[in-house]
Structure formats: structure tokens, C-alpha cells
Amino acid sequence: MEKNTFYITTPIYYPSAQLHIGHALTTVMADTMTRYKKMQGFDTYFLTGSDEHGQKIERAAKAAGKEPIEYVDEIVKGFKHLWEKLLITNDDFIRTTEERHKSSVQQIFKKIYDQGDIYCSEYEGWYCTPCETFFTERQVGEEKVCPDCGRPVELVKEESYFFRMSKYQDRLLKHIEENPDFIQPVTRRNEMINFIKSGLEDLCISRTTFDWGIPVPINDKHVIYVWFDALSNYITALGYGTDHDEKYQKYWPADIHLVGKDIVRFHTIIWPTILMAADLPLPKQIYGHGWLLSDTGKMSKSKGNVVDPLVLIDKYGLDAIRYFLLREIPAGSDGYYSEDALIQRVNTDLANDYGNLVSRTVAMIEKYFSGVIPAPEVPGEHDEELISLAKEVAQEAKGYMDKLDFANALTSIWKLVNRANKYIDETMPWLLAKDEAKKGRLGTVLYNLVEAIRYVTLMIAPVMPTIPDKVWAQIGAVAEENKDWSDLVWGQTKQGQKVSKRDAIFPRIDIKEKQQGNKEEKPKVKKSKEEQKIEPQKEEITIEDFAKLDLRVAEVVACEKVEKTDKLLKLEVKLGDEVRTIVSGIAKHYTPEELVGKKIVMVANLKPAKLRGITSQGMILAASQGDVLEVISVDKDLPGGSRIK
Ligand code: ME8
């Protein structure tokens, strides 16, 4: 019988400094995969933790004037806090300084020693402390620098225990060749095959020149090499080597060790050969994802080009950060981070495409059907295209998710978001609403939109964990009934379900304002001059002056009162494919319902301004005299975005 368990791990990160968004990428990937598998009924186990021993940590603690344990305790608190903020659902957090880990590592060492694959000899060679890696003369070259990170290496000459790694070269190669999924993606697999073919040497697995580590069980002058110690976490955390090894029995071998490409070699060569020597099963897959780059190269602590995920979460919310990381970094390749790119993703994909699809649909159901989802009784043009795409996307996205290809899974899901938005343009519900005879068709269109929203929302749940509940509340769906990909059968939304409009799920971000550190701009609205008589003409302007104004037809797709004010309305208007937010002081003259569906006139190139915390991206035109005010609108069927000259 196929095992229904799923065990995934992240690297255990070094607590030499706080984590950056590169680390968050790995952990968010693992969390998304866990949530996805859980949604399919798997019994999942998700492990992360901290790699606390070694010379690098010992030196960092010394530089900070602290004892190593005091130093790492503080930093590890920060790791755990970050994972909570990102809603990471790890089942355990292993620290290599915990007793449960240390005793188990000593057992693994002893087992391999007793079996004859560990011996004592003298090591003479080069060591890179930041990478905690030994290198040969040839590898460090004339400059004596680390071939991985480029920093200077140190000459080490000491008595050491060695692991007979070379003995397992052929067996490892055979395993990799016979199990094409063992190393993924395939480019990493090829790199590792070549590396192994160039010859494996025995591995030095103890150090004597510092003591921040786990003592070698047979000789306490030595501490165990930090990678031997660290890699073992994947089984020590499950209770391997203790009387309580139920988790080990249940979940090992791991389904996926998810790591960055920098440490694929340790996971696909050192770790499997240790397991072979200890006569234990090998993990099913090691997946090496690409790096997050900034404009100065790989984001890393040592380069000082890191971005603090906590700052981003506070500014943009955890769902947006998770979405960005998974959407922007192509599977297996490197990807770029910039704050502009992040804001762009939020505004385009999340606020405009998805958020507006939800708010427009809900607003129309409120307006035309008093908030009650109608029955889909009158099929029509474009329905089939939308429905068959929804089904196709559900399959396609699942295929990508299974391969940890989140960027393509999200791209696929957004095909449906965009198709649904296009369906609104094609079916034009606001015109159907004008003709009582077309009410049945209007109901069907809105029903189909709710279904498309339900499909998308269920599929993005593993990526953006707080969004589904917000959307279910708006479309009146039951969260419990929308938890499994295989529930995605078209037509599950019940007729009569009540919608309820709430705040925008993803408000648009004002790029300039965010980058100036969130400085509040003063609202730039003129006071209404209700008491005034006909105003005198303003000074003459030229045609060029007039041409600076970008006036457009804008279709109001959603509208609501701004909380705690009696003057302001917040409108969502459509200009071609773009949807903008406008705050306007017309609440005394119009109800939101009166405006939705209207085609109004707006100044599109007015500098955005913030009103009551909402960024207004344009101004609508209205004529007024005394207490009377009328919003200027067009009657003909001109699409939103049409220019007014
Ligand atoms: O290597 N882009 O810990 P570490 C993408 N303790 N991922 C990145 C990244 C970037 N710019 N920077 C870091 C260690 N990462 C060892 C692991 S496991 C038994 C021991 C992620 O703190 C990526 O997953 O240096 C990378 O492999 C890991 O952080 C390295 O974390």
C-alpha cells in the first residue's frame, strides 16, 4: 500500500546572524508544499531548525562578547518569531544543541565507527570557516580562496577522524542513476553526477582546534565536524536512536529535503553516504532551488545585501511576501528581488487582477441580486470557455505544485483570474442589468464568476494562507467545503448563498509613498464651495495647457463608503485593463449602488493623494452649484479608458 505520509525538511540555518528573505524563500516553499499535501489528505511532517555548532558560530559569539549558547539562544528566538509571522506550520524545530540531537548524533558516529567506516588519521589541508568545508590544495588554487564563496581559507593540520566516503562512490552513483527523482531539478543532478565521477575522497569528520561541537563519543579531544552533526538532524528530530522513534518509523525516509543550490553537494553526497554506512534508507528526493539575487548578486549575510523579511511583512503583509517569493523565482533557477518588483506584483496580480475580480463580482451580486447568489439558469456565449479553462487550470496547476514549480503553478492559476476578468468585459453584466428580460443571463454570469473565484481561492490557499477565509466570507462559502483540490468540481456554489462586501483583499500600494518610508501625504482635495455663486472664470490657458490633462472614461466597478466619514466614497474604476481606486467627497450626493456600473469622467494623470489612509489614484469630475452635485458621466457604450478630448 502506498504510504500516505509526507515528510519535508528545510536546511537548519546557522544562527550566526538573523535570517533574510533568501532563507524565507526556502521555508515558505516547504510550508506551501506541506499545506498543499495536507489539503490532499496526506499525513505531513515538516521540520526546520538551527545549526548551532562549529567554528563559524563560535567566532561570531566571541566577536559579540558572548558565550556561544547565549549568543545562539537570542538569534534562534528571532528565527522562531519570523516563522510565526510568516505562518509557517512546521511540526518541530530542531536545535543541534539539544540533548535529543547530540546523543543521537553520537550514536550514528559510533555505529559507523564500530562498523569500520570511520578511522583516525592526520588531516592536512584547507578549511573555509564561513562554509564549514574542507578543500584540497587543487580546489583552493594559488590564491588560497574558497572555491564556493571566494573568501580566504585557512591551513589546518590536525589529528582527525575520517569517514570512508570513497568506499560508497559507486553505490551512490548507481543510486543516483537508477533514481532519476533523487536529485532535482535535473541540472543539479547532472552537476552532482559529474562531481562524483571526478572521484570522492574520504571525509574529515572531526576537529580538535576548537570545542563548540558534539564530542566524538570515543575521544573527547575531538568534536564532530559540523556537517556530520547538522545533516543528522533530519533523523534525530524524529527520535532516531531513542526508545521513542515512532516518528522515525512513520516518516523516514524523507520525501523531500528542500535546500538552496549552495548545499546540494552536502545533501546528495555526504548525507546519503553516511546513511549507507549506517545502513539506513536514503531520502527520496533532494531538491535544490535557485538563489534570490539582489542587484549586487546573491543575497547573503556576508555581502551585507540582505533584506529583512520582518520589515517587508509589516509593510506589505505576509501573503503578499509569500506570493512574491513563489511567483518571482522560477523553479530551480535564480530570481531577483527588488521592492519595486514586489510592489508591482502586489498591485498587478493581487490588487488589480484577483482582488478586483472578487470585489467587482460581490458588488454586482449585491447591486443586482440584493446580495444573494443567483442560479445559473441561462447559459450563454463564453461560459464554456471559462468553465473548461477552470478545469484545465486545476489539473495543470496541480502538476506544477507536485514538482515544486510554484512560479508556473501561480502563472497557470492567474490564467483563470485573467480569463474571468475578460469574461466580465465580454458579458457586460451592467448592460444585462438594464434589461429585465436578461436577468436570468445576468444571474448565470455572476454565478460563473463566483465559481471561478472559488477555484482560484482554493488553489492559492497553500501559498497565501490568510486569503481564503477572507474570500469565503465575501462569497458566503463554507471554508470546510473548500479544502481539497479534488473538491474542485464546477457548480458547487449553492444558489441562495449570501455575499457580503468587505474591505479590499489587497489594497493597491502607492510605490512612491512606500519608498519614502511611508510618509503620509496630506490630502490634496479642495474644500467644496457650496455657498458660492457662479464662480468667475479662471485665467486663460493654451491648448497645450489643456492637453496636459489626461481625461478618461472610467467605469465604476465597485464603490463603498469610507469608514468613519460621511463625505467620502471609495470607488474602484476600470480604465481598460487597469483598475484604480479613487476617493471622492460625494457621499452626500450618491449612494455606492447608484455609482456602480456608471461610466464617469476622471482626471487620470493627477498625482495620487492619500485620503483617510486610502490612496486616491485620480479625480472624478462633477458639476456643482450650491447643494446640487452631479457626477459627469457618459451614456454611450464607450469602454473604460476611452480618452476625452
Ligand atoms: O547552509 N537565495 O545554513 P545557512 C535562496 N547550516 N536561498 C537562500 C539564500 C538566497 N540568497 N541565502 C540562503 C547552512 N538561502 C547550513 C545548512 S542543513 C543540514 C545545514 C537558504 O544559514 C538556502 O536554503 O547558510 C540555503 O541553502 C540556506 O538558506 C543556507 O542557510
XYZ file of C-alpha atoms and ligand atoms in Angstrom:
676
model
C 0.000 0.000 0.000
C 1.256 3.476 -0.904
C 2.325 5.396 2.201
C 0.148 8.408 2.847
C 2.821 10.286 4.779
C 4.789 13.253 3.538
C 7.965 14.385 5.293
C 9.649 17.594 4.151
C 12.592 19.471 5.632
C 14.363 22.798 5.183
C 18.067 23.260 5.884
C 18.734 24.048 9.526
C 20.007 27.611 9.311
C 23.131 28.966 11.003
C 22.295 31.306 13.860
C 25.337 33.433 13.078
C 23.023 36.327 12.215
C 19.309 36.897 11.667
C 17.653 35.382 8.613
C 16.916 37.217 5.374
C 14.344 36.701 2.636
C 16.543 34.081 0.916
C 16.034 31.831 3.944
C 12.363 32.785 3.958
C 12.128 31.562 0.344
C 13.164 28.002 1.287
C 10.933 27.886 4.332
C 7.912 29.347 2.523
C 8.380 26.779 -0.266
C 8.427 23.943 2.270
C 5.423 25.360 4.100
C 3.438 25.753 0.895
C 4.226 22.193 -0.081
C 3.155 20.967 3.352
C -0.154 22.853 3.209
C -0.734 21.587 -0.326
C -0.123 17.956 0.666
C -2.275 18.390 3.756
C -5.110 19.622 1.557
C -4.884 16.302 -0.231
C -5.199 14.253 2.906
C -1.502 13.448 3.442
C -0.237 12.927 6.960
C 2.502 15.550 6.749
C 5.560 16.259 8.842
C 7.521 19.458 8.337
C 10.858 20.064 10.032
C 13.044 23.126 10.253
C 15.615 24.204 12.834
C 19.003 25.735 13.591
C 22.553 24.520 13.026
C 24.297 25.855 16.098
C 27.744 24.275 16.349
C 31.023 24.921 14.565
C 33.833 27.382 14.316
C 31.792 29.994 12.482
C 29.264 30.301 15.324
C 31.968 30.130 17.976
C 33.770 33.049 16.354
C 30.592 35.082 15.883
C 29.751 34.627 19.575
C 33.252 35.644 20.596
C 33.066 38.765 18.450
C 29.809 39.654 20.209
C 31.449 39.053 23.603
C 29.042 36.224 24.448
C 29.111 32.548 25.275
C 28.102 30.558 22.172
C 24.893 29.243 23.715
C 23.884 32.675 24.978
C 24.555 34.063 21.513
C 22.563 31.437 19.601
C 19.640 31.408 22.066
C 18.940 35.018 21.215
C 19.175 34.548 17.450
C 17.149 31.351 17.413
C 14.333 33.237 19.176
C 14.370 35.545 16.153
C 14.139 32.560 13.753
C 11.080 31.228 15.540
C 9.473 34.655 15.621
C 9.973 35.065 11.886
C 8.410 31.687 11.130
C 5.400 32.591 13.258
C 5.000 35.879 11.404
C 5.041 34.041 8.072
C 2.510 31.488 9.367
C 4.962 28.640 8.878
C 3.369 25.387 10.028
C 6.469 23.377 10.978
C 5.761 20.417 13.257
C 9.102 20.619 15.013
C 12.078 22.939 15.311
C 15.307 21.080 15.958
C 18.260 22.821 17.580
C 21.529 20.935 17.273
C 22.449 21.994 20.818
C 19.520 19.984 22.211
C 20.329 16.814 24.122
C 17.976 14.709 21.985
C 20.082 15.616 18.939
C 23.528 15.353 20.497
C 23.113 11.859 21.914
C 21.630 10.575 18.697
C 24.469 12.020 16.569
C 26.978 10.302 18.846
C 25.165 7.021 18.273
C 25.306 7.426 14.500
C 29.032 8.186 14.734
C 29.605 5.168 16.960
C 27.598 2.882 14.716
C 29.687 3.797 11.672
C 32.919 3.609 13.708
C 32.058 0.140 15.011
C 31.232 -0.966 11.538
C 34.701 0.092 10.360
C 33.991 3.110 8.156
C 35.485 5.709 10.499
C 39.215 5.748 11.199
C 41.720 8.102 12.844
C 44.488 9.768 10.854
C 46.100 13.148 10.295
C 44.417 15.873 8.245
C 46.401 18.471 6.437
C 44.528 20.788 4.136
C 42.452 23.889 3.743
C 39.338 24.918 5.627
C 36.736 27.580 4.832
C 35.112 28.588 8.110
C 32.139 30.561 6.640
C 31.233 27.450 4.590
C 32.478 24.996 7.246
C 34.085 22.984 4.431
C 37.395 21.216 3.791
C 39.133 21.708 0.442
C 42.123 20.179 -1.313
C 45.215 22.096 -2.470
C 43.931 21.917 -6.042
C 40.489 23.278 -5.127
C 41.778 26.415 -3.351
C 44.215 27.237 -6.164
C 47.163 29.609 -5.926
C 45.160 32.370 -4.243
C 44.097 30.041 -1.433
C 40.476 31.045 -1.568
C 37.312 29.021 -1.079
C 36.007 27.721 -4.431
C 32.425 28.216 -3.160
C 32.402 31.658 -1.529
C 35.714 33.162 -2.668
C 36.895 34.034 0.843
C 40.400 33.122 2.159
C 40.784 29.583 3.504
C 42.906 28.515 6.500
C 45.575 25.825 6.546
C 44.575 23.133 9.023
C 46.846 20.385 10.274
C 45.427 18.186 12.969
C 44.623 14.671 14.062
C 41.196 13.802 12.695
C 38.666 11.075 12.288
C 37.863 10.252 8.700
C 34.731 8.790 7.172
C 35.367 6.280 4.378
C 33.228 8.169 1.873
C 35.246 6.985 -1.117
C 34.056 3.433 -0.446
C 30.482 4.451 -1.337
C 31.241 6.260 -4.589
C 29.985 3.545 -6.948
C 26.957 2.701 -4.865
C 25.980 6.368 -4.705
C 26.418 6.862 -8.423
C 24.295 3.811 -9.130
C 21.586 5.063 -6.790
C 21.506 8.467 -8.488
C 21.403 6.897 -11.921
C 18.660 4.446 -11.018
C 16.509 7.047 -9.239
C 16.023 9.992 -11.565
C 13.990 11.866 -8.944
C 16.633 11.569 -6.244
C 18.253 14.889 -7.206
C 16.031 17.580 -8.658
C 15.922 19.687 -10.732
C 17.745 17.789 -13.418
C 20.531 20.367 -13.885
C 21.670 19.800 -10.288
C 21.533 16.068 -10.877
C 23.923 16.305 -13.796
C 26.313 18.541 -11.829
C 26.435 16.022 -8.988
C 26.966 13.042 -11.278
C 29.980 14.797 -12.794
C 31.297 15.717 -9.376
C 31.080 12.135 -8.100
C 32.637 10.759 -11.273
C 35.652 13.014 -10.712
C 36.323 10.904 -7.583
C 35.255 11.009 -3.927
C 37.847 11.227 -1.170
C 37.419 10.203 2.449
C 35.890 12.977 4.535
C 37.443 14.527 7.614
C 34.691 14.439 10.261
C 36.248 15.750 13.459
C 38.116 18.840 14.667
C 40.412 19.415 17.626
C 41.275 23.115 17.400
C 38.036 24.413 18.915
C 35.413 22.817 21.111
C 31.984 24.244 20.236
C 30.540 20.987 18.985
C 29.381 17.496 19.893
C 32.235 15.437 21.398
C 33.365 12.383 19.434
C 31.987 9.526 21.570
C 35.235 7.572 21.585
C 37.620 10.511 22.041
C 36.523 13.729 23.706
C 39.543 15.690 22.466
C 37.605 15.868 19.206
C 34.311 17.471 18.271
C 32.240 16.089 15.407
C 32.507 18.007 12.123
C 29.574 20.381 11.877
C 28.117 18.953 8.633
C 28.044 15.406 10.036
C 26.295 16.863 13.086
C 23.919 19.060 11.050
C 22.818 16.563 8.395
C 21.871 14.043 11.068
C 19.141 16.435 12.284
C 16.773 15.017 9.682
C 16.562 11.763 11.634
C 17.477 12.818 15.177
C 14.439 15.114 15.208
C 12.282 12.059 14.502
C 13.681 10.274 17.553
C 16.118 8.030 15.687
C 18.296 6.114 18.106
C 15.965 6.563 21.088
C 13.216 4.467 22.631
C 10.729 6.926 21.178
C 11.386 6.506 17.492
C 7.733 6.238 16.371
C 8.096 9.321 14.197
C 11.240 7.923 12.624
C 9.407 4.679 11.867
C 6.465 6.567 10.418
C 8.060 9.349 8.379
C 11.565 8.258 7.379
C 12.732 8.230 4.589
C 12.014 11.902 3.952
C 10.043 12.720 0.829
C 11.911 15.950 0.152
C 14.966 17.647 1.605
C 14.480 21.152 0.277
C 17.729 23.138 0.138
C 19.370 26.008 -1.722
C 21.681 25.029 -4.576
C 24.694 26.053 -2.433
C 24.322 22.981 -0.236
C 23.090 20.360 -2.691
C 26.514 18.719 -2.646
C 26.423 18.071 1.115
C 22.924 16.631 0.838
C 23.465 14.438 -2.199
C 26.936 13.125 -1.400
C 27.848 13.352 2.290
C 24.382 12.643 3.708
C 23.486 9.617 1.552
C 26.891 8.015 2.112
C 26.571 8.495 5.899
C 23.159 6.817 5.686
C 24.583 3.980 3.598
C 27.339 3.407 6.141
C 24.790 3.454 8.972
C 22.653 1.040 6.979
C 19.657 3.383 6.870
C 17.295 4.199 3.976
C 18.080 7.237 1.806
C 15.755 10.228 1.426
C 13.534 10.064 -1.656
C 14.482 13.442 -3.045
C 16.832 16.357 -2.596
C 15.501 19.450 -4.325
C 17.995 22.292 -4.843
C 16.277 25.588 -5.559
C 17.956 28.656 -7.024
C 19.110 31.800 -5.258
C 17.418 35.030 -4.561
C 19.616 37.722 -6.041
C 19.711 41.432 -5.447
C 21.391 43.891 -7.788
C 24.700 43.093 -6.075
C 24.435 39.325 -6.577
C 23.385 36.508 -4.256
C 21.662 37.817 -1.189
C 23.819 36.785 1.762
C 24.764 37.882 5.244
C 28.428 38.159 4.327
C 27.706 40.512 1.406
C 25.570 42.740 3.575
C 22.910 42.998 0.849
C 20.162 41.260 2.764
C 16.533 42.259 3.152
C 14.802 41.697 6.481
C 11.592 39.745 5.952
C 10.019 41.225 9.109
C 10.172 44.723 7.642
C 8.518 43.524 4.439
C 5.814 41.619 6.312
C 4.927 44.740 8.294
C 4.790 46.840 5.156
C 3.059 44.510 2.725
C 1.578 41.617 4.694
C 2.672 38.010 4.865
C 0.506 36.786 1.989
C 1.986 39.289 -0.450
C 5.553 38.329 0.546
C 4.839 34.628 0.222
C 3.197 35.190 -3.156
C 6.095 37.289 -4.413
C 8.759 34.775 -3.392
C 6.983 31.857 -5.001
C 5.829 33.709 -8.124
C 9.072 35.503 -8.887
C 11.695 32.766 -8.530
C 11.423 30.277 -11.413
C 11.690 26.637 -10.364
C 15.304 25.648 -9.973
C 16.666 28.971 -11.288
C 17.763 32.171 -9.616
C 15.394 35.104 -9.316
C 15.700 38.790 -8.500
C 14.336 40.654 -5.554
C 13.597 44.358 -5.610
C 11.000 46.305 -3.694
C 9.683 47.754 -6.952
C 9.136 44.262 -8.347
C 7.344 43.266 -5.164
C 5.025 46.297 -5.305
C 4.403 45.645 -8.987
C 3.332 42.071 -8.255
C 1.033 43.160 -5.449
C -0.592 45.909 -7.487
C -0.952 43.971 -10.706
C -1.583 40.347 -9.786
C -3.097 40.700 -6.347
C -4.883 44.065 -6.189
C -5.912 44.576 -9.815
C -6.403 41.090 -11.165
C -7.517 38.938 -8.257
C -8.704 41.455 -5.641
C -10.808 43.377 -8.102
C -12.308 40.241 -9.563
C -13.626 39.439 -6.097
C -14.791 42.944 -5.232
C -16.464 43.570 -8.597
C -18.291 40.260 -8.527
C -19.512 40.710 -4.973
C -20.555 44.323 -5.650
C -22.568 43.278 -8.691
C -24.338 40.490 -6.803
C -25.186 42.978 -4.074
C -26.415 45.510 -6.561
C -28.366 43.328 -8.952
C -29.471 40.437 -6.717
C -29.578 42.032 -3.252
C -26.523 40.026 -2.261
C -27.978 36.585 -2.988
C -26.069 34.394 -5.444
C -28.469 33.543 -8.284
C -28.917 30.189 -10.016
C -27.045 29.556 -13.274
C -30.097 29.074 -15.449
C -29.282 30.722 -18.749
C -26.033 29.523 -20.308
C -24.548 31.693 -22.979
C -21.569 32.687 -25.044
C -18.137 32.460 -23.327
C -19.383 30.243 -20.446
C -17.889 27.083 -21.833
C -14.519 28.708 -22.407
C -14.391 29.921 -18.808
C -15.524 26.614 -17.346
C -13.212 24.435 -19.401
C -10.269 26.706 -18.620
C -11.037 26.416 -14.896
C -10.916 22.633 -15.146
C -7.758 22.686 -17.234
C -6.005 25.074 -14.842
C -6.892 22.916 -11.828
C -5.103 19.983 -13.484
C -2.187 21.968 -14.796
C -1.524 23.841 -11.535
C -1.626 20.564 -9.601
C 1.003 19.109 -11.924
C 3.279 22.081 -11.264
C 2.685 22.046 -7.498
C 3.656 18.373 -7.370
C 7.006 19.348 -8.903
C 7.530 22.312 -6.524
C 7.224 24.588 -9.537
C 5.282 27.287 -7.740
C 6.006 30.039 -10.280
C 4.349 28.092 -13.074
C 1.518 26.910 -10.814
C 0.687 30.533 -9.994
C 1.043 31.623 -13.609
C -1.407 28.912 -14.521
C -3.888 29.957 -11.810
C -3.665 33.562 -12.994
C -4.733 32.448 -16.471
C -8.076 31.735 -14.849
C -8.112 35.050 -12.953
C -7.497 36.907 -16.183
C -9.998 34.825 -18.114
C -12.648 35.642 -15.505
C -11.908 39.357 -15.767
C -12.159 39.102 -19.536
C -15.456 37.254 -19.139
C -16.817 40.316 -17.312
C -15.773 42.546 -20.195
C -17.294 40.154 -22.720
C -20.605 39.558 -20.962
C -21.002 43.154 -19.706
C -23.219 42.493 -16.705
C -24.030 46.209 -16.362
C -25.753 46.129 -19.745
C -27.581 42.872 -18.986
C -28.820 44.559 -15.819
C -30.546 47.258 -17.823
C -32.907 44.735 -19.424
C -35.248 42.830 -17.098
C -35.588 40.080 -19.738
C -31.854 39.352 -19.358
C -31.921 38.886 -15.608
C -31.531 35.105 -15.943
C -28.439 35.526 -18.084
C -27.040 38.133 -15.701
C -27.513 35.673 -12.835
C -25.645 32.969 -14.711
C -22.732 35.274 -15.476
C -22.401 36.249 -11.827
C -22.731 32.646 -10.697
C -19.922 31.612 -13.037
C -17.731 34.390 -11.706
C -18.241 33.184 -8.146
C -17.260 29.695 -9.250
C -14.100 30.978 -10.935
C -13.246 32.879 -7.738
C -13.831 29.728 -5.704
C -11.468 27.727 -7.932
C -8.717 30.320 -7.723
C -9.099 30.841 -3.990
C -8.872 27.159 -3.171
C -5.777 26.752 -5.338
C -3.906 29.703 -3.815
C -4.642 28.612 -0.237
C -1.272 26.869 0.307
C 0.569 29.971 -0.919
C -1.472 32.724 0.765
C -2.904 31.199 3.917
C -4.943 34.133 5.256
C -6.714 34.957 1.997
C -9.211 32.093 1.565
C -11.157 32.840 4.764
C -11.463 36.482 3.739
C -12.810 35.475 0.338
C -15.106 32.753 1.663
C -16.627 35.393 3.948
C -17.275 37.646 0.944
C -18.823 34.994 -1.272
C -20.619 33.193 1.542
C -18.757 29.913 1.007
C -18.022 27.411 3.751
C -14.295 27.051 4.376
C -14.630 23.393 5.352
C -16.133 22.564 1.984
C -13.252 24.131 0.111
C -10.191 22.392 1.392
C -9.306 19.803 -1.197
C -8.150 20.174 -4.759
C -10.280 17.171 -5.693
C -13.359 19.102 -4.445
C -12.900 21.312 -7.444
C -15.974 20.301 -9.355
C -17.649 23.114 -11.259
C -21.041 24.132 -9.879
C -20.569 23.548 -6.162
C -21.560 27.074 -5.142
C -25.094 26.962 -3.822
C -27.782 29.168 -5.229
C -29.022 31.439 -2.450
C -25.606 31.744 -0.799
C -25.269 35.319 0.540
C -22.368 37.518 -0.442
C -21.068 40.246 1.789
C -18.780 43.005 0.642
C -15.791 43.714 2.875
C -12.570 45.696 2.586
C -10.393 45.145 -0.480
C -8.373 41.951 -0.012
C -5.252 43.552 -1.432
C -5.298 47.355 -1.394
C -3.120 48.916 -4.071
C 0.275 50.141 -2.893
C 1.480 53.603 -3.710
C 5.002 52.980 -4.948
C 6.407 56.449 -4.226
C 4.912 56.679 -0.803
C 6.211 53.249 0.246
C 9.689 54.044 -0.847
C 9.756 57.300 1.049
C 9.267 55.216 4.174
C 5.513 55.533 4.384
C 5.412 59.262 4.886
C 1.759 60.329 4.937
C 0.891 62.737 2.167
C -1.521 65.461 3.008
C -4.861 65.043 1.225
C -4.974 67.371 -1.710
C -8.699 67.964 -2.052
C -10.151 71.350 -2.373
C -12.818 72.304 0.104
C -16.244 72.338 -1.542
C -17.551 75.788 -2.029
C -21.205 75.060 -1.719
C -22.258 78.567 -0.767
C -20.532 80.185 -3.679
C -22.362 81.781 -6.563
C -21.245 81.199 -10.171
C -17.506 81.320 -9.961
C -15.554 83.834 -12.007
C -13.608 82.479 -14.957
C -10.038 81.421 -14.231
C -7.080 82.808 -16.135
C -6.764 81.898 -19.798
C -4.804 78.761 -20.771
C -3.436 77.476 -24.073
C -4.409 74.293 -25.877
C -1.076 72.845 -24.729
C -2.044 73.529 -21.119
C -5.285 71.702 -21.664
C -3.514 68.833 -23.405
C -1.626 68.108 -20.185
C -4.831 66.828 -18.677
C -5.438 63.145 -19.288
C -9.219 62.825 -19.098
C -10.709 59.374 -19.415
C -13.958 57.498 -19.278
C -13.817 55.263 -16.209
C -16.254 52.519 -15.422
C -17.204 52.230 -11.767
C -16.931 48.547 -10.861
C -17.222 48.832 -7.101
C -17.973 51.527 -4.580
C -18.284 51.800 -0.822
C -18.401 54.390 1.924
C -15.116 55.226 3.609
C -15.499 54.213 7.238
C -15.886 56.944 9.853
C -16.568 59.716 7.363
C -19.841 60.952 5.995
C -18.445 62.642 2.921
C -16.142 60.161 1.266
C -16.806 57.316 -1.111
C -14.172 54.885 -2.283
C -14.625 53.918 -5.911
C -12.896 51.179 -7.904
C -12.881 52.226 -11.528
C -11.785 50.404 -14.604
C -9.567 52.044 -17.245
C -9.010 49.416 -19.907
C -7.305 46.539 -18.078
C -6.319 48.648 -15.131
C -8.441 49.117 -12.042
C -7.854 52.150 -9.856
C -9.048 53.365 -6.515
C -10.473 56.857 -6.236
C -11.627 58.561 -3.080
C -14.194 61.242 -3.744
C -16.130 63.605 -1.484
C -19.526 62.864 -2.972
C -21.087 60.590 -0.333
C -23.761 63.199 0.467
C -24.917 63.126 -3.135
C -24.647 59.467 -4.182
C -25.063 56.042 -2.624
C -22.434 53.464 -3.664
C -25.123 51.468 -5.507
C -26.021 54.434 -7.694
C -22.491 54.694 -8.951
C -21.584 51.077 -9.712
C -21.928 50.493 -13.455
C -21.750 54.213 -14.305
C -19.199 55.460 -16.784
C -17.806 58.587 -15.263
C -15.150 61.061 -16.336
C -11.875 61.259 -14.465
C -8.543 63.027 -14.491
C -6.263 60.048 -14.920
C -2.859 61.725 -14.598
C -3.384 63.533 -11.330
C -0.671 62.843 -8.758
C -2.001 60.228 -6.296
C -3.048 61.575 -2.907
C -3.862 59.869 0.340
C -7.249 60.392 1.949
C -8.062 58.732 5.259
C -5.293 56.252 4.679
C -6.502 55.349 1.192
C -4.511 56.336 -1.853
C -6.675 58.039 -4.433
C -5.353 57.492 -7.944
C -7.191 60.145 -9.859
C -10.124 62.507 -9.545
C -13.625 62.222 -10.871
C -15.357 65.180 -12.461
C -18.615 66.570 -11.172
C -20.640 69.730 -11.765
C -21.971 71.522 -8.716
C -23.876 74.574 -7.670
C -24.988 75.165 -4.114
C -26.262 71.869 -2.732
C -26.615 70.208 -6.111
C -23.856 67.975 -7.439
C -23.805 65.669 -10.406
C -21.025 63.375 -11.432
C -20.226 63.754 -15.126
C -20.901 60.505 -16.954
C -21.220 59.201 -20.500
C -24.210 57.285 -21.754
C -22.889 55.598 -24.888
C -21.202 52.242 -24.616
C -17.643 53.570 -24.513
C -15.206 51.243 -22.763
C -13.440 52.419 -19.608
C -10.178 54.062 -20.586
C -11.579 55.926 -23.633
C -9.862 59.269 -23.956
C -11.799 62.512 -23.619
C -10.583 65.323 -25.807
O 23.989 26.289 4.921
N 18.580 32.634 -2.019
O 22.895 27.312 6.679
P 22.650 28.803 6.107
C 17.907 31.496 -1.756
N 23.569 25.385 8.293
N 18.083 30.754 -0.645
C 18.962 31.186 0.255
C 19.711 32.374 0.054
C 19.480 33.114 -1.147
N 20.094 34.263 -1.422
N 20.506 32.539 1.118
C 20.252 31.493 1.966
C 23.565 26.305 6.068
N 19.326 30.685 1.448
C 23.710 25.055 6.916
C 22.685 24.054 6.477
S 21.419 21.703 6.632
C 21.745 20.249 7.279
C 22.706 22.738 7.190
C 18.768 29.456 2.054
O 22.130 29.584 7.268
C 19.002 28.237 1.179
O 18.080 27.247 1.522
O 23.850 29.295 5.398
C 20.376 27.839 1.597
O 20.669 26.513 1.264
C 20.293 28.037 3.105
O 19.473 29.198 3.256
C 21.640 28.228 3.749
O 21.453 28.586 5.087
